[in-house]
Amino acid sequence: MKKAELIAAMAAKAGIKKTDAQKALDAFIEVVSEELAAGEKVQLTGFGTFEVAERAAREGRNPQSGETMMIAASKSPKFKAGKVLKDKVNA
């Protein structure tokens, strides 16, 4: 499902215009992004939790040359599904 299809489905499910659904989805994405950038987590009970995972610096290998190289530490967004979502997917 692409973003346009998600917006159409949200509009149909909520009985609102597609433009309103798009505004709501864009606002959700923006708020979650801002919270993650600030190092916070966003927890939606029954759905899941968005949080930031920190990866330590490590040594890796260049696959073409085989040379070792340092991979810098980084942060990555992570989603952990909640129990209700897991149960629905596995039903």
Short mmCIF file of C-alpha atoms in Angstrom, two decimals:
data_model
loop_
_atom_site.label_atom_id
_atom_site.label_comp_id
_atom_site.label_asym_id
_atom_site.label_seq_id
_atom_site.Cartn_x
_atom_site.Cartn_y
_atom_site.Cartn_z
CA MET A 1 0.00 0.00 0.00
CA LYS A 2 1.40 3.37 -0.99
CA LYS A 3 0.78 6.70 0.73
CA ALA A 4 -2.02 7.72 -1.67
CA GLU A 5 -3.79 4.40 -1.11
CA LEU A 6 -3.41 4.76 2.66
CA ILE A 7 -4.91 8.26 2.53
CA ALA A 8 -7.86 7.00 0.48
CA ALA A 9 -8.44 4.10 2.89
CA MET A 10 -8.24 6.40 5.93
CA ALA A 11 -10.71 8.82 4.35
CA ALA A 12 -13.17 6.02 3.56
CA LYS A 13 -12.84 4.44 7.03
CA ALA A 14 -13.28 7.75 8.88
CA GLY A 15 -15.87 9.22 6.50
CA ILE A 16 -13.79 12.33 5.82
CA LYS A 17 -12.37 14.03 2.74
CA LYS A 18 -9.08 12.78 1.30
CA THR A 19 -7.51 16.20 1.88
CA ASP A 20 -8.37 16.01 5.58
CA ALA A 21 -6.98 12.46 5.79
CA GLN A 22 -3.78 13.63 4.08
CA LYS A 23 -3.40 16.50 6.55
CA ALA A 24 -3.90 14.10 9.46
CA LEU A 25 -1.36 11.59 8.10
CA ASP A 26 1.19 14.31 7.34
CA ALA A 27 0.75 15.73 10.85
CA PHE A 28 1.19 12.26 12.39
CA ILE A 29 4.39 11.65 10.41
CA GLU A 30 5.75 15.08 11.33
CA VAL A 31 5.03 14.71 15.05
CA VAL A 32 6.53 11.21 15.24
CA SER A 33 9.61 12.36 13.30
CA GLU A 34 10.12 15.37 15.59
CA GLU A 35 9.77 13.26 18.75
CA LEU A 36 12.24 10.64 17.48
CA ALA A 37 14.70 13.37 16.47
CA ALA A 38 14.46 14.72 20.03
CA GLY A 39 15.30 11.26 21.40
CA GLU A 40 11.78 10.58 22.70
CA LYS A 41 9.62 7.55 21.99
CA VAL A 42 6.02 7.49 20.78
CA GLN A 43 3.85 4.76 22.28
CA LEU A 44 0.43 3.94 20.82
CA THR A 45 -1.24 1.46 23.13
CA GLY A 46 -2.41 -1.61 21.23
CA PHE A 47 -0.54 -0.61 18.05
CA GLY A 48 3.12 -0.28 18.93
CA THR A 49 6.05 1.91 19.89
CA PHE A 50 8.30 4.07 17.74
CA GLU A 51 11.72 4.66 19.30
CA VAL A 52 15.34 5.38 18.45
CA ALA A 53 17.93 2.61 18.51
CA GLU A 54 21.56 3.61 18.94
CA ARG A 55 24.17 1.65 17.05
CA ALA A 56 27.72 1.71 18.37
CA ALA A 57 30.72 2.33 16.15
CA ARG A 58 32.13 -0.91 14.81
CA GLU A 59 34.67 -2.34 12.44
CA GLY A 60 33.42 -3.57 9.07
CA ARG A 61 34.84 -4.77 5.78
CA ASN A 62 34.67 -3.31 2.31
CA PRO A 63 33.09 -6.16 0.30
CA GLN A 64 34.99 -5.24 -2.88
CA SER A 65 38.50 -4.91 -1.49
CA GLY A 66 38.23 -6.82 1.79
CA GLU A 67 39.86 -3.90 3.65
CA THR A 68 38.72 -3.24 7.20
CA MET A 69 37.07 0.12 7.87
CA MET A 70 35.39 1.85 10.77
CA ILE A 71 31.63 2.28 10.60
CA ALA A 72 30.54 5.34 12.58
CA ALA A 73 28.01 5.21 15.40
CA SER A 74 24.49 6.07 14.30
CA LYS A 75 20.88 6.29 15.40
CA SER A 76 18.07 4.47 13.64
CA PRO A 77 14.28 4.66 14.03
CA LYS A 78 12.73 1.42 15.24
CA PHE A 79 9.13 0.17 15.52
CA LYS A 80 8.04 -2.51 17.96
CA ALA A 81 4.56 -3.90 17.33
CA GLY A 82 2.12 -4.06 20.23
CA LYS A 83 0.24 -7.18 21.34
CA VAL A 84 -3.07 -6.23 19.69
CA LEU A 85 -1.36 -5.62 16.33
CA LYS A 86 0.63 -8.87 16.59
CA ASP A 87 -2.53 -10.83 17.41
CA LYS A 88 -4.40 -9.29 14.47
CA VAL A 89 -1.57 -10.09 12.04
CA ASN A 90 -1.28 -13.67 13.32
CA ALA A 91 -5.05 -14.36 13.32
#
